[in-house]
Coordinates of C-alpha atoms in Angstrom, one line a residue:
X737 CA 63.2 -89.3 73.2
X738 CA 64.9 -86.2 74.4
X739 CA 64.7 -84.6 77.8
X740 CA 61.8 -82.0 76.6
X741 CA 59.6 -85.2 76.3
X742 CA 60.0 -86.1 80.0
X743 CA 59.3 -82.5 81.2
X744 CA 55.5 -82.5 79.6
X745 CA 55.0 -85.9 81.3
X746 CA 56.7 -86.0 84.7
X747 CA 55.7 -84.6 87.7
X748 CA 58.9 -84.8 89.6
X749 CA 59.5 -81.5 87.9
X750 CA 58.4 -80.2 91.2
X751 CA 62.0 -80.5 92.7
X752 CA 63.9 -78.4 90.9
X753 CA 61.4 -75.2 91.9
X754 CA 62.7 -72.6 94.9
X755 CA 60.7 -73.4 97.5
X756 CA 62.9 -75.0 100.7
X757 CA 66.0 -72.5 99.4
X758 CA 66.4 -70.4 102.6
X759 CA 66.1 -73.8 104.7
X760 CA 68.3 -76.2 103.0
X761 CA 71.0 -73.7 101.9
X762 CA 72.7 -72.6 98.5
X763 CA 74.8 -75.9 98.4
X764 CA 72.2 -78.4 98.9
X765 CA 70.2 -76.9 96.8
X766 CA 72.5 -76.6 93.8
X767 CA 73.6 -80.3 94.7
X768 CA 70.1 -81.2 94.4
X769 CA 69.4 -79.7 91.3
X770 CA 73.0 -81.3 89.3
X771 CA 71.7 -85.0 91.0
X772 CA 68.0 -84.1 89.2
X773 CA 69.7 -82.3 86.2
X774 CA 71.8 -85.6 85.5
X775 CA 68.6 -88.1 85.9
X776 CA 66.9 -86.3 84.2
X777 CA 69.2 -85.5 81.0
X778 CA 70.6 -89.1 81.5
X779 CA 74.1 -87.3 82.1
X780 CA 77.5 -88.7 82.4
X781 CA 77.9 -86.0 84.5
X782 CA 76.3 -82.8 85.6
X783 CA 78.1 -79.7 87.6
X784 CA 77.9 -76.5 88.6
X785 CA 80.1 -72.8 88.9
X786 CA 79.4 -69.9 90.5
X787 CA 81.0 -67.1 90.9
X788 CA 83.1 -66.4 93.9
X789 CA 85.3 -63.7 96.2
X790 CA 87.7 -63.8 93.2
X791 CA 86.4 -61.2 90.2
X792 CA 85.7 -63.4 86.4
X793 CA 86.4 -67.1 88.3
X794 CA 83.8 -69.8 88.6
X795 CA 84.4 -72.6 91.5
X796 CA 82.7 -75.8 91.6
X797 CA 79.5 -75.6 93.9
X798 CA 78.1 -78.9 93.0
X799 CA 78.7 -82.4 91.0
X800 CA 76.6 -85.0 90.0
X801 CA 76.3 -87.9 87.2
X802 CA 77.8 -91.5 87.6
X803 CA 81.1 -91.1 85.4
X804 CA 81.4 -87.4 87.0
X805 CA 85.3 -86.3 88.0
X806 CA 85.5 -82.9 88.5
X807 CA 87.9 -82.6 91.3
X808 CA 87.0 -79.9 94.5
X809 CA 88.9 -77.6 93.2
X810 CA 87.8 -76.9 89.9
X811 CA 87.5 -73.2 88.2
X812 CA 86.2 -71.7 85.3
X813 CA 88.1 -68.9 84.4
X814 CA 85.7 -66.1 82.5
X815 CA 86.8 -66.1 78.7
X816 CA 88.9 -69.3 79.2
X817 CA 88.9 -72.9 78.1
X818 CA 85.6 -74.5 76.9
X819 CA 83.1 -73.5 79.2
X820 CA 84.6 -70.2 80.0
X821 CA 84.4 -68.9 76.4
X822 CA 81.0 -70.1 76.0
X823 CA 80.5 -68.1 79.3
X824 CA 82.0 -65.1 77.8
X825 CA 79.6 -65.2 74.8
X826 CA 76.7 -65.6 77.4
X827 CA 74.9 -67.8 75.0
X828 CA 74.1 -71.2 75.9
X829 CA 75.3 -74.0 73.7
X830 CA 75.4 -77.9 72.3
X831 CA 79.2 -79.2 72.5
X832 CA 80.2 -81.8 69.9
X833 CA 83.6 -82.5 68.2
X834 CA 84.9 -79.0 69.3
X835 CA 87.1 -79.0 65.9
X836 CA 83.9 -78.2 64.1
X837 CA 82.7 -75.9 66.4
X838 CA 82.9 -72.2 65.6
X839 CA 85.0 -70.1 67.6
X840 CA 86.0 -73.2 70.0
X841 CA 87.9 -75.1 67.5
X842 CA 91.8 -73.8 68.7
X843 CA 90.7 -74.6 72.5
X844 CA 92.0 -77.8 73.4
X845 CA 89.6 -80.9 74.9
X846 CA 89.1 -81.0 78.8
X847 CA 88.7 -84.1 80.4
X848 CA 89.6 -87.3 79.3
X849 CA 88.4 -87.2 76.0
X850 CA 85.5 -89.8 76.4
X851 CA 82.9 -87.0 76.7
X852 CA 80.8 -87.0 73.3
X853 CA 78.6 -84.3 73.6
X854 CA 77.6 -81.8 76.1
X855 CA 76.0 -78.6 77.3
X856 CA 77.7 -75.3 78.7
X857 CA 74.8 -72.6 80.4
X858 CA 75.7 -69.5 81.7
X859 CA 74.0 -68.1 84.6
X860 CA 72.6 -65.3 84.0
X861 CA 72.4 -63.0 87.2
X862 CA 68.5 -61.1 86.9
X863 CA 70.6 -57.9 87.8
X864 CA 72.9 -58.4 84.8
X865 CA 76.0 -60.4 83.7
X866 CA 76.7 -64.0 84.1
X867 CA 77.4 -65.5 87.7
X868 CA 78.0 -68.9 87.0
X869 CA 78.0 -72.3 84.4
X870 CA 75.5 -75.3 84.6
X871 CA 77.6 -78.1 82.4
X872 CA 76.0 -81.4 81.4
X873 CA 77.5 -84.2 79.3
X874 CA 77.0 -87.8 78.1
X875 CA 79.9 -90.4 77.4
X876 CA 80.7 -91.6 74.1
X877 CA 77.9 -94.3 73.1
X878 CA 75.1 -92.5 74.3
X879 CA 72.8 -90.1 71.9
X880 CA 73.9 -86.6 71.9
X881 CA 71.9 -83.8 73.3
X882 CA 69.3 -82.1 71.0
X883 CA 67.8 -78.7 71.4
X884 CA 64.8 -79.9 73.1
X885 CA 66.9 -80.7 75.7
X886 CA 68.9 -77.0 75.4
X887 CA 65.5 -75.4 76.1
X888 CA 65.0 -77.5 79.1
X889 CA 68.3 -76.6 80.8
X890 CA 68.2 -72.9 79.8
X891 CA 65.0 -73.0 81.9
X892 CA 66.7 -74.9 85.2
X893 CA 69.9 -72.5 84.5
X894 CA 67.4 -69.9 84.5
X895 CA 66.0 -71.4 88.0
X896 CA 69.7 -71.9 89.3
X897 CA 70.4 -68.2 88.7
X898 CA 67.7 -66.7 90.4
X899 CA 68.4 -69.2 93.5
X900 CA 72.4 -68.2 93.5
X901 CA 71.1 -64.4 93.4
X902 CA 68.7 -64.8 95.7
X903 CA 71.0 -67.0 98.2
X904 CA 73.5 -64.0 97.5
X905 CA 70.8 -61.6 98.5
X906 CA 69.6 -63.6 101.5
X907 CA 73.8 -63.9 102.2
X908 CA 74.4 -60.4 102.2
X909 CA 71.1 -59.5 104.6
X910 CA 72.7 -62.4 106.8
X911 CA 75.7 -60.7 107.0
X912 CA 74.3 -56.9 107.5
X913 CA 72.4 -58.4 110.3
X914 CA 75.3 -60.0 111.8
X915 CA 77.1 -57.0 111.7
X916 CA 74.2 -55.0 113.0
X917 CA 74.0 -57.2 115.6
X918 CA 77.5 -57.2 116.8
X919 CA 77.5 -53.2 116.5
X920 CA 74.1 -53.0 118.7
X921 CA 76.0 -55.1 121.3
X922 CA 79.1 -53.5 121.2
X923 CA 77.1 -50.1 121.3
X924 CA 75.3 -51.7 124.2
X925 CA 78.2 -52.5 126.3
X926 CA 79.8 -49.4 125.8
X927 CA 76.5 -47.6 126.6
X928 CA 76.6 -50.3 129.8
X929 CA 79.7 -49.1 130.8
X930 CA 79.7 -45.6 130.9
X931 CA 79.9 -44.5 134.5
X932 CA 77.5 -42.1 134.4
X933 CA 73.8 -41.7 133.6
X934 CA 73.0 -42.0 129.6
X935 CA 69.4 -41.2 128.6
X936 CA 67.8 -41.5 125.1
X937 CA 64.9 -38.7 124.3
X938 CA 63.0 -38.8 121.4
X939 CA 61.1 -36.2 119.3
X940 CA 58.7 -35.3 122.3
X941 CA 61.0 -35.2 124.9
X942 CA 59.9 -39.0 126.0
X943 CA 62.8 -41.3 127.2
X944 CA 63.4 -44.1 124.7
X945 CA 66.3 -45.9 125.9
X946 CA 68.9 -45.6 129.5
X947 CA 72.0 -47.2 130.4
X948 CA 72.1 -49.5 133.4
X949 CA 72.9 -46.1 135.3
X950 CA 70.3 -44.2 134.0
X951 CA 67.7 -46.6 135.3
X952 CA 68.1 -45.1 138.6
X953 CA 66.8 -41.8 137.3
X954 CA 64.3 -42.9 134.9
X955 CA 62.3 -46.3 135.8
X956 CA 59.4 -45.7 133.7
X957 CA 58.9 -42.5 135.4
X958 CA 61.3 -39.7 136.9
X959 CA 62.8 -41.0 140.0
X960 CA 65.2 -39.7 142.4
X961 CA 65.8 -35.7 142.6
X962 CA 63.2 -33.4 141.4
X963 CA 66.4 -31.0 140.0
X964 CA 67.6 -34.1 137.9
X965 CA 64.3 -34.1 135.7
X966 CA 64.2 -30.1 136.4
X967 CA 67.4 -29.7 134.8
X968 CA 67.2 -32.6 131.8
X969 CA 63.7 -30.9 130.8
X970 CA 65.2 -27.7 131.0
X971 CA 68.7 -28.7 129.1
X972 CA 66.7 -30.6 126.1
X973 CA 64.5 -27.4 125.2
X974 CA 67.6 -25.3 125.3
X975 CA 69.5 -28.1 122.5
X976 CA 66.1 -28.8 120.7
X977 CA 65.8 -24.7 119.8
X978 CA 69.6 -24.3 119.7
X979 CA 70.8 -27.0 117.5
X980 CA 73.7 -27.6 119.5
X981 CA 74.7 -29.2 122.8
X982 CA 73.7 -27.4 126.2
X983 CA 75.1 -28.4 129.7
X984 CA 73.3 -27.1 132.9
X985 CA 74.2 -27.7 136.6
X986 CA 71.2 -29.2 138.7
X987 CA 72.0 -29.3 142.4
X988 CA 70.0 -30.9 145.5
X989 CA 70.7 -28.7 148.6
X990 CA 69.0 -30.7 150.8
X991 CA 70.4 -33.8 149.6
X992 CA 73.8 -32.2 149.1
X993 CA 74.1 -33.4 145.8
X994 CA 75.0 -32.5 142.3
X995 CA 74.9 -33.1 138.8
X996 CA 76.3 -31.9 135.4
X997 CA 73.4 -33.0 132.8
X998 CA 74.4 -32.4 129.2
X999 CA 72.2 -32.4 126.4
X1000 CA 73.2 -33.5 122.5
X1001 CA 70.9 -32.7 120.1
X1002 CA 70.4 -35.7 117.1
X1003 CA 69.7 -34.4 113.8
X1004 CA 66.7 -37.0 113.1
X1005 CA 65.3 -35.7 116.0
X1006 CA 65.5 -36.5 120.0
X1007 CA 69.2 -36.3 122.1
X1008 CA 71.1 -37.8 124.2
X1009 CA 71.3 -36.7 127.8
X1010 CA 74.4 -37.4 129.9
X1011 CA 74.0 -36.8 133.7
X1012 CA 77.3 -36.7 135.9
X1013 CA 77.5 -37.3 139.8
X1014 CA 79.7 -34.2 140.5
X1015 CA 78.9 -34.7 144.6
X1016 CA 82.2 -36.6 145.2
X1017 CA 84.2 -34.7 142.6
X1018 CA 83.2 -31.1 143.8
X1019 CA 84.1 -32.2 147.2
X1020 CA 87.1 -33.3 146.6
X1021 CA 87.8 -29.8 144.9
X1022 CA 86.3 -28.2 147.6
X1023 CA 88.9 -30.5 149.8
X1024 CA 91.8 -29.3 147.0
X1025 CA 91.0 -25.4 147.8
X1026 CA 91.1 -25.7 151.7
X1027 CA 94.2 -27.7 151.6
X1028 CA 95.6 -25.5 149.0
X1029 CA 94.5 -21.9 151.1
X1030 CA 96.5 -23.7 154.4
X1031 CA 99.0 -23.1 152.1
X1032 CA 98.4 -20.0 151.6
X1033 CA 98.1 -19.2 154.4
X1034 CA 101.4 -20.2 155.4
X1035 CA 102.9 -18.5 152.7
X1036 CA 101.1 -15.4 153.7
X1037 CA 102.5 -15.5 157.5
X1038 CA 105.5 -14.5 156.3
X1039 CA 104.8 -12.1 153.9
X1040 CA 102.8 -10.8 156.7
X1041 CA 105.7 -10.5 158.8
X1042 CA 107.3 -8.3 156.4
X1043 CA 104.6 -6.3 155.8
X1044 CA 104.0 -5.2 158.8
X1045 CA 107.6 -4.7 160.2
X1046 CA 108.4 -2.4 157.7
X1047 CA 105.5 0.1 158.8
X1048 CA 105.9 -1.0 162.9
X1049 CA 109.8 0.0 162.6
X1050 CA 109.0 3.2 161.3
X1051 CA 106.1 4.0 163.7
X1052 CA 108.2 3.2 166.9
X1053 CA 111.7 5.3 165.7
X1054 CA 109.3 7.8 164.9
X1055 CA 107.8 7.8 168.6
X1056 CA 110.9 7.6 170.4
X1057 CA 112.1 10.5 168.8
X1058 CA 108.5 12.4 169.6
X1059 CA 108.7 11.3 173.5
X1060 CA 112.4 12.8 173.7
X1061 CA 111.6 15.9 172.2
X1062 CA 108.0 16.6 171.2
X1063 CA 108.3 20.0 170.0
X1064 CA 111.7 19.5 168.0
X1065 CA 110.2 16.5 166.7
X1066 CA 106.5 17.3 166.3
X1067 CA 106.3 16.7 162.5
X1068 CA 106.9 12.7 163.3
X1069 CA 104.0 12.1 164.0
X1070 CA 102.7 12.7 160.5
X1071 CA 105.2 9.7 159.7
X1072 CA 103.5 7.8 162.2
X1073 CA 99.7 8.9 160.9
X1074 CA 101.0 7.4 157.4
X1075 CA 102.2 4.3 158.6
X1076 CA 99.3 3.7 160.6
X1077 CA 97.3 4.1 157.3
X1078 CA 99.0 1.4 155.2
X1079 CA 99.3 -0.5 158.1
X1080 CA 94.8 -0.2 158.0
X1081 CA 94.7 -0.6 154.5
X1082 CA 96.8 -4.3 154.3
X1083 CA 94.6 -4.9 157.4
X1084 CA 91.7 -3.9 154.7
X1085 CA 92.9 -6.4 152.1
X1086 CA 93.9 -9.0 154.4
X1087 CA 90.3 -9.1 156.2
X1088 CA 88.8 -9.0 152.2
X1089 CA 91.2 -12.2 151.0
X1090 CA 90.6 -13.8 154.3
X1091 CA 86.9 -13.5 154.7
X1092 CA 84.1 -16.4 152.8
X1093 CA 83.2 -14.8 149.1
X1094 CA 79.6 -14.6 148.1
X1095 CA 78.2 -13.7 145.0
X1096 CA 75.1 -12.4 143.8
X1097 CA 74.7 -13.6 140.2
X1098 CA 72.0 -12.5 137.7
X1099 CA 71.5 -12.5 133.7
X1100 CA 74.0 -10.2 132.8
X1101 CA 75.1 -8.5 129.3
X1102 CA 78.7 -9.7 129.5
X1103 CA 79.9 -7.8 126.1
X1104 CA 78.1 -4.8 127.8
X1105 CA 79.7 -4.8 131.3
X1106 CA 83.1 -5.1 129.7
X1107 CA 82.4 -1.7 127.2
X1108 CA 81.5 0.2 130.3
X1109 CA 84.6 -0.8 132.3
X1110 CA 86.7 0.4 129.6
X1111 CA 85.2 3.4 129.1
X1112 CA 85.6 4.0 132.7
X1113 CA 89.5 3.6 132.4
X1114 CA 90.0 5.0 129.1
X1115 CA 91.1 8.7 130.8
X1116 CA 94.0 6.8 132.7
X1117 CA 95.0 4.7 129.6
X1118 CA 94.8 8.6 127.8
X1119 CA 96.9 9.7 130.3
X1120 CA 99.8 7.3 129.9
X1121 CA 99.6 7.2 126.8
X1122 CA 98.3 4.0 125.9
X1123 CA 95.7 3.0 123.2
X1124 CA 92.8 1.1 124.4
X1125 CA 91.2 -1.0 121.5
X1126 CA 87.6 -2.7 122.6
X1127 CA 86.1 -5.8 120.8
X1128 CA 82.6 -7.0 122.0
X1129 CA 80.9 -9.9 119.8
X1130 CA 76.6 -8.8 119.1
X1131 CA 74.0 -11.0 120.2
X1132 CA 76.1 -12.8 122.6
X1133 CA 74.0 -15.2 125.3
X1134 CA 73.9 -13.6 128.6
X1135 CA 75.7 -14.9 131.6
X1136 CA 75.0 -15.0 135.2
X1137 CA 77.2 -13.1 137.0
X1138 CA 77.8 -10.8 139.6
X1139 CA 78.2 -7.9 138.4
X1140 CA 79.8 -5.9 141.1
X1141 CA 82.6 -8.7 141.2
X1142 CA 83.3 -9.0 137.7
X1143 CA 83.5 -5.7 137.4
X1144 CA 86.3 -5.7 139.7
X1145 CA 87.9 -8.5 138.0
X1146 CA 87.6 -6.1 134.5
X1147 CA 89.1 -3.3 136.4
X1148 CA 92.2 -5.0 137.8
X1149 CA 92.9 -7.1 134.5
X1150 CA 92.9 -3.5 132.7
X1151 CA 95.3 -1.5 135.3
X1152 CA 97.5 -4.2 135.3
X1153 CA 97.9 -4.3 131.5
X1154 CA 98.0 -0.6 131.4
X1155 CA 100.6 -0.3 133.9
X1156 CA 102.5 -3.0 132.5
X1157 CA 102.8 -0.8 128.9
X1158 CA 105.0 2.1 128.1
X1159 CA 104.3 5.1 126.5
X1160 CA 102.8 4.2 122.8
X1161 CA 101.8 0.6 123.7
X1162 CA 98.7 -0.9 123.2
X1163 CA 96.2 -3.2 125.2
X1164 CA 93.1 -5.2 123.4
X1165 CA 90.2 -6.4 125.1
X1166 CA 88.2 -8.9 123.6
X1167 CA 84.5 -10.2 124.8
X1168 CA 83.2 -12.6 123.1
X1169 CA 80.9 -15.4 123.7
X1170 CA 81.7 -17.0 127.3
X1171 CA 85.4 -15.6 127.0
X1172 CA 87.1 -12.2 127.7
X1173 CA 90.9 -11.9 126.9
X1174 CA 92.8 -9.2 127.8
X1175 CA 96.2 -8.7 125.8
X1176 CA 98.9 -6.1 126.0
X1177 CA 102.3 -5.4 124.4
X1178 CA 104.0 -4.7 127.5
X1179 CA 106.9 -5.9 129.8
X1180 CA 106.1 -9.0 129.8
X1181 CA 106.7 -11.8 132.5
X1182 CA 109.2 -14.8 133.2
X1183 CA 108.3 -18.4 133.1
X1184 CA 109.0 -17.9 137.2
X1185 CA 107.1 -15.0 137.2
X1186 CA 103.8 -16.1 135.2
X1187 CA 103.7 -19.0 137.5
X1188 CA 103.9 -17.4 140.9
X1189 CA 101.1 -14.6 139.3
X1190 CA 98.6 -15.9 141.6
X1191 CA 99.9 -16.7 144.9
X1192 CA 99.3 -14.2 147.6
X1193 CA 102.1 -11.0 148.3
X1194 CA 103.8 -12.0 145.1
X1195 CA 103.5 -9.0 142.7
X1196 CA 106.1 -7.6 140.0
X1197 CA 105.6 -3.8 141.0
X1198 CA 107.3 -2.0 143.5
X1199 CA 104.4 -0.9 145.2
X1200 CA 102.2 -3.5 144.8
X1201 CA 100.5 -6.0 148.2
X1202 CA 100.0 -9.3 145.7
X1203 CA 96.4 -9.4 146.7
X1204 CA 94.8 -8.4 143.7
X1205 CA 95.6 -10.6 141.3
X1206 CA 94.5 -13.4 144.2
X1207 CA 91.2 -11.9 144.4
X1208 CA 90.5 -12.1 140.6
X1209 CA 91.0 -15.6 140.8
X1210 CA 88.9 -16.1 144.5
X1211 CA 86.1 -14.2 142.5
X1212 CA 86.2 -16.2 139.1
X1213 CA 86.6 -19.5 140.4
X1214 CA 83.4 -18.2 143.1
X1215 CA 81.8 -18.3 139.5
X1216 CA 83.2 -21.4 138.3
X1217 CA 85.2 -19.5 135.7
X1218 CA 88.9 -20.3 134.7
X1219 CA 91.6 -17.9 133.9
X1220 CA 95.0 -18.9 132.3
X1221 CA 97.9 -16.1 131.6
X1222 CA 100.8 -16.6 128.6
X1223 CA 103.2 -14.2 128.5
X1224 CA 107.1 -13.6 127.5
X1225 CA 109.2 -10.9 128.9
X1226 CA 109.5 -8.3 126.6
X1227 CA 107.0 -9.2 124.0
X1228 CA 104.0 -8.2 126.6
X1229 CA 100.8 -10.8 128.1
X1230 CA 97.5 -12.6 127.9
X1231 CA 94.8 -12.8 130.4
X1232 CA 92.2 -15.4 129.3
X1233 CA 88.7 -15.9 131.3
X1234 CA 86.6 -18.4 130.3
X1235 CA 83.1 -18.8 131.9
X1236 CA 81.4 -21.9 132.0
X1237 CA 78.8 -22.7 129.7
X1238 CA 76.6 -25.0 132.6
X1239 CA 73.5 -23.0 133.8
X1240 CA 73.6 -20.3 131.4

C-alpha cells in the first residue's frame, strides 16, 4: 500500500500543517517535516534544499531517514546533477535506473549506488520560481515509489514552500525591524545629544516629540520664558506658509536671556524647531567687542596724537607771529580759525565713534532705500565721470533696519567706491534679498591694506580721518549684520553686507 493510502486514514497528517512556524523556526520546522516525510513514505532517507545568499544554489536545511548521509555541507546546484536538473525542469519526478530515464541518462549516480528509487520536488516559491528540493528515497529491496505517493509529496513540497517563503517573509520583517530599531536608537541618541533644545511639531502646531533639552521648555505645556513659545509660535507660521526654514531671535530682558529658535519645515507636514541658548555666547561677544575697542582705543591714542599736533603746531606759530606783530600779521589768524575747525570737526567724529550706538529699527524696503541713495549720489558719480549701474531684486522680504543709519552706511560704501575709480570706471550695486554688495573697478587694495580697512585712523586717502569706514562696521554689527571686503590692487573691490535673516 502506497503512501496515498495512509494519508486518507491517518490523522497525524496534522503535523506537517503551518501552524507553530513563527515559534519553532524555519529549521525545526523543515526538520520536522523530512523526520514525518521519511515515516511516512518509509524512506531510506528524506532531505531538504533551500535556496540561500548564493544566487541558483540549494544548501541542506534538513535530513532525515535511518540510512540518510548527506553530509552538512551539501548543495544542489540549479541545472546540475540529479536533483538539480529535475529542479531546472521544475517538474517533480519518480527516480529509477537513471539510464532509462529521459534527459537524466548522461548524469552520473550520486550516492553510493544502493538508492533504488526516489523522488526529487522542487519548491515552488508562490511568488514564482523554485526555492528549494524536497528528496525522498528508499534502498534497494524495498518497493519503489508509485504516483500515489508523487501526489502526496507534491502536496507537503507544496506546504514546505509556502513555510520557507513565509519564514523568508517573516525573516525579512525581522530584519527591517531590527534595523528600524537600531536607526530609532541611533536617531534617539543623536537627538539626546544635541546640546540645544530640539522640538517636534506636527500638522497643528502641537509638540510631538523633544529631546532631553527640550523638556525644559515643553513639559506637557510651555514652560520657562513666555518669548520662547512667543517666538517658536511665531517661527513655525512663518516656515508653515513659506516652505522653507525661518530663524527668529526671542530675547528675555528681564531675565537677561536669549535664544536663536529655528524653524524647518517637513514636507509631510509639522517641523522641527531648534532653540539655542545664545545668553553665554552673546556675552562672551559682547566681552570680545569691549576687549577688542581697549584696543582700539589704544591704537587711537596715537593716532590722536598725530592728529591733533599737526593742527596745535600750526595754531601756536601762527599766534606767536600775531602777538609780535598783529597788524603785519593780521591775516594769521585766518590760519588759526581753520585749524581750529578741523581741530572741532575730529573732535566731532571722535565724540560720534566714542559715544554708545542706538538704533531705531523698523520694517524697511531694503531694495528701496538702496535706489534712493544712489540716486542721491548719482550727480557726483556724473561729475567724475563714473557710471553708476543699480540692481534691486522685486518682491524682496522687508528688513528691520534703521534707516537713518543704513543710509549712512549706503552713502559711505558708494563715495568710497566712487572715489576709489578713475575717469570711465564703473561701480555696481546690488540689493538683493538680505545682501547688498557694492563693486567697483577701481584702485584696488593690498592684502595689508584690505586687512587694516577697519581699524580706526587707518584710511588710504590723503585726506581721509579713518573713521568712516569704522562707523559702517559700529552701525552694521549694531544690526547684527556682517560685512566682508575682497579686493586686488589694480583690478578694483567688493563690499559685501549681509543682514541676518533672525527676526525678520
Amino acid at each position: 500500500m502506497g503512501a496515498a493510502a495512509a494519508w486518507n486514514t491517518d490523522d497525524s497528517w496534522d503535523i506537517f500543517s503551518l501552524s507553530g512556524l513563527a515559534e519553532e523556526g524555519i529549521d525545526a520546522y523543515l526538520q520536522r517535516v523530512a523526520e514525518r516525510a521519511a515515516d511516512l513514505f518509509k524512506a531510506s532517507g528524506a532531505s531538504i534544499f533551500l535556496s540561500g545568499d548564493i544566487a541558483e544554489v540549494f544548501q541542506l536545511r534538513a535530513t532525515a531517514g535511518q540510512h540518510s548521509a548527506v553530509p552538512s555541507d551539501a548543495t544542489i546546484v540549479f541545472g546540475s546533477g540529479v536533483a538539480g536538473t529535475v529542479a531546472l525542469g521544475g517538474r517533480p519526478r519518480i527516480l529509477g535506473d537513471l539510464a532509462t530515464e529521459p534527459g537524466l541518462s548522461d548524469i552520473e549516480a550520486e550516492g553510493d549506488g544502493t538508492v533504488a528509487s526516489s523522488m526529487v520536488i522542487p519548491l515552488n516559491d508562490p511568488q514564482g520560481g523554485i526555492i528549494g528540493v524536497l528528496n525522498l528515497s528508499r534502498r534497494e529491496g524495498r518497493n519503489p515509489f508509485v504516483e500515489s505517493d508523487l501526489s502526496t509529496a507534491v502536496a507537503i513540497g507544496s506546504m514546505v514552500s509556502l513555510a520557507a517563503s513565509n519564514a523568508r517573509l517573516v525573516e525579512q520583517m525581522h530584519r527591517h525591524m531590527a534595523e528600524l530599531q537600531r536607526t530609532t536608537e541611533t536617531l534617539e541618541a543623536v537627538f539626546d545629544s544635541v546640546g540645544s533644545a530640539v522640538i517636534v511639531l506636527d500638522g497643528k502646531g502641537r509638540v510631538v516629540q523633544c529631546n532631553s533639552v527640550g523638556y525644559g521648555i515643553y513639559d506637557g505645556g510651555w514652560v520657562g520664558s513666555d518669548a520662547i513659545a512667543t517666538a517658536i509660535h511665531e517661527a513655525y507660521s512663518r516656515a508653515k506658509h513659506a516652505h522653507r526654514p525661518q530663524a527668529m531671535r526671542a530675547e528675555d530682558r528681564e531675565a537677561g536671556k536669549c535664544w536663536l529658535v529655528q524653524c524647518t519645515p517637513l514636507h509631510f507636514g509639522g517641523a522641527v524647531v531648534a532653540v539655542m541658548d545664545l545668553t553665554e555666547h552673546e556675552a562672551a561677544l559682547r566681552e570680545t567687542e569691549r576687549l577688542q575697542r581697549l584696543a582700539e582705543i589704544g591704537q587711537m591714542t596715537a593716532a590722536i596724537a598725530h592728529e591733533v599736533r599737526n593742527p596745535l603746531t600750526g595754531i601756536r606759530s601762527a599766534a606767536q607771529m600775531v602777538r609780535q606783530d598783529p597788524v603785519e600779521y593780521g591775516g594769521f589768524l585766518e590760519i588759526i580759525e581753520d585749524e581750529v575747525v578741523k581741530l572741532n570737526g575730529l573732535c566731532d567724529d571722535l565724540l560720534a565713534f566714542a559715544r554708545p550706538l542706538e538704533i531705531e529699527p523698523e520694517p524697511t524696503d531694503f531694495g528701496d532705500l538702496v535706489r534712493k541713495q544712489c540716486e542721491l549720489q548719482r550727480t557726483d558719480f556724473e561729475k567724475d565721470g563714473v557710471e553708476l549701474t543699480i540692481v534691486v531684486g522685486s518682491g524682496e522680504p522687508k528688513i528691520n533696519l534703521d534707516r537713518r543709519r543704513i543710509g549712512q552706511v549706503v552713502q559711505n560704501l558708494l563715495r568710497n567706491a566712487r572715489e576709489a575709480c578713475t575717469s570711465g570706471g564703473h561701480v555696481h550695486v546690488r540689493a538683493t534679498g538680505y545682501r547688498l554688495e557694492v563693486e567697483d573697478d577701481g584702485s584696488g587694495m593690498t592684502h595689508e591694506q584690505t586687512a587694516k580697512l577697519f581699524t580706526p585712523f587707518f584710511t588710504t586717502k590723503s585726506d581721509g580721518t579713518g573713521l568712516g569706514l569704522c562707523n559702517v562696521r559700529r552701525i552694521l554689527e549694531a544690526h547684527r549684520a556682517q560685512i566682508k571686503v575682497a579686493s586686488e590692487q589694480g583690478k578694483g573691490s567688493l563690499f559685501t553686507v549681509d543682514f541676518e535673516r533672525s527676526g525678520q
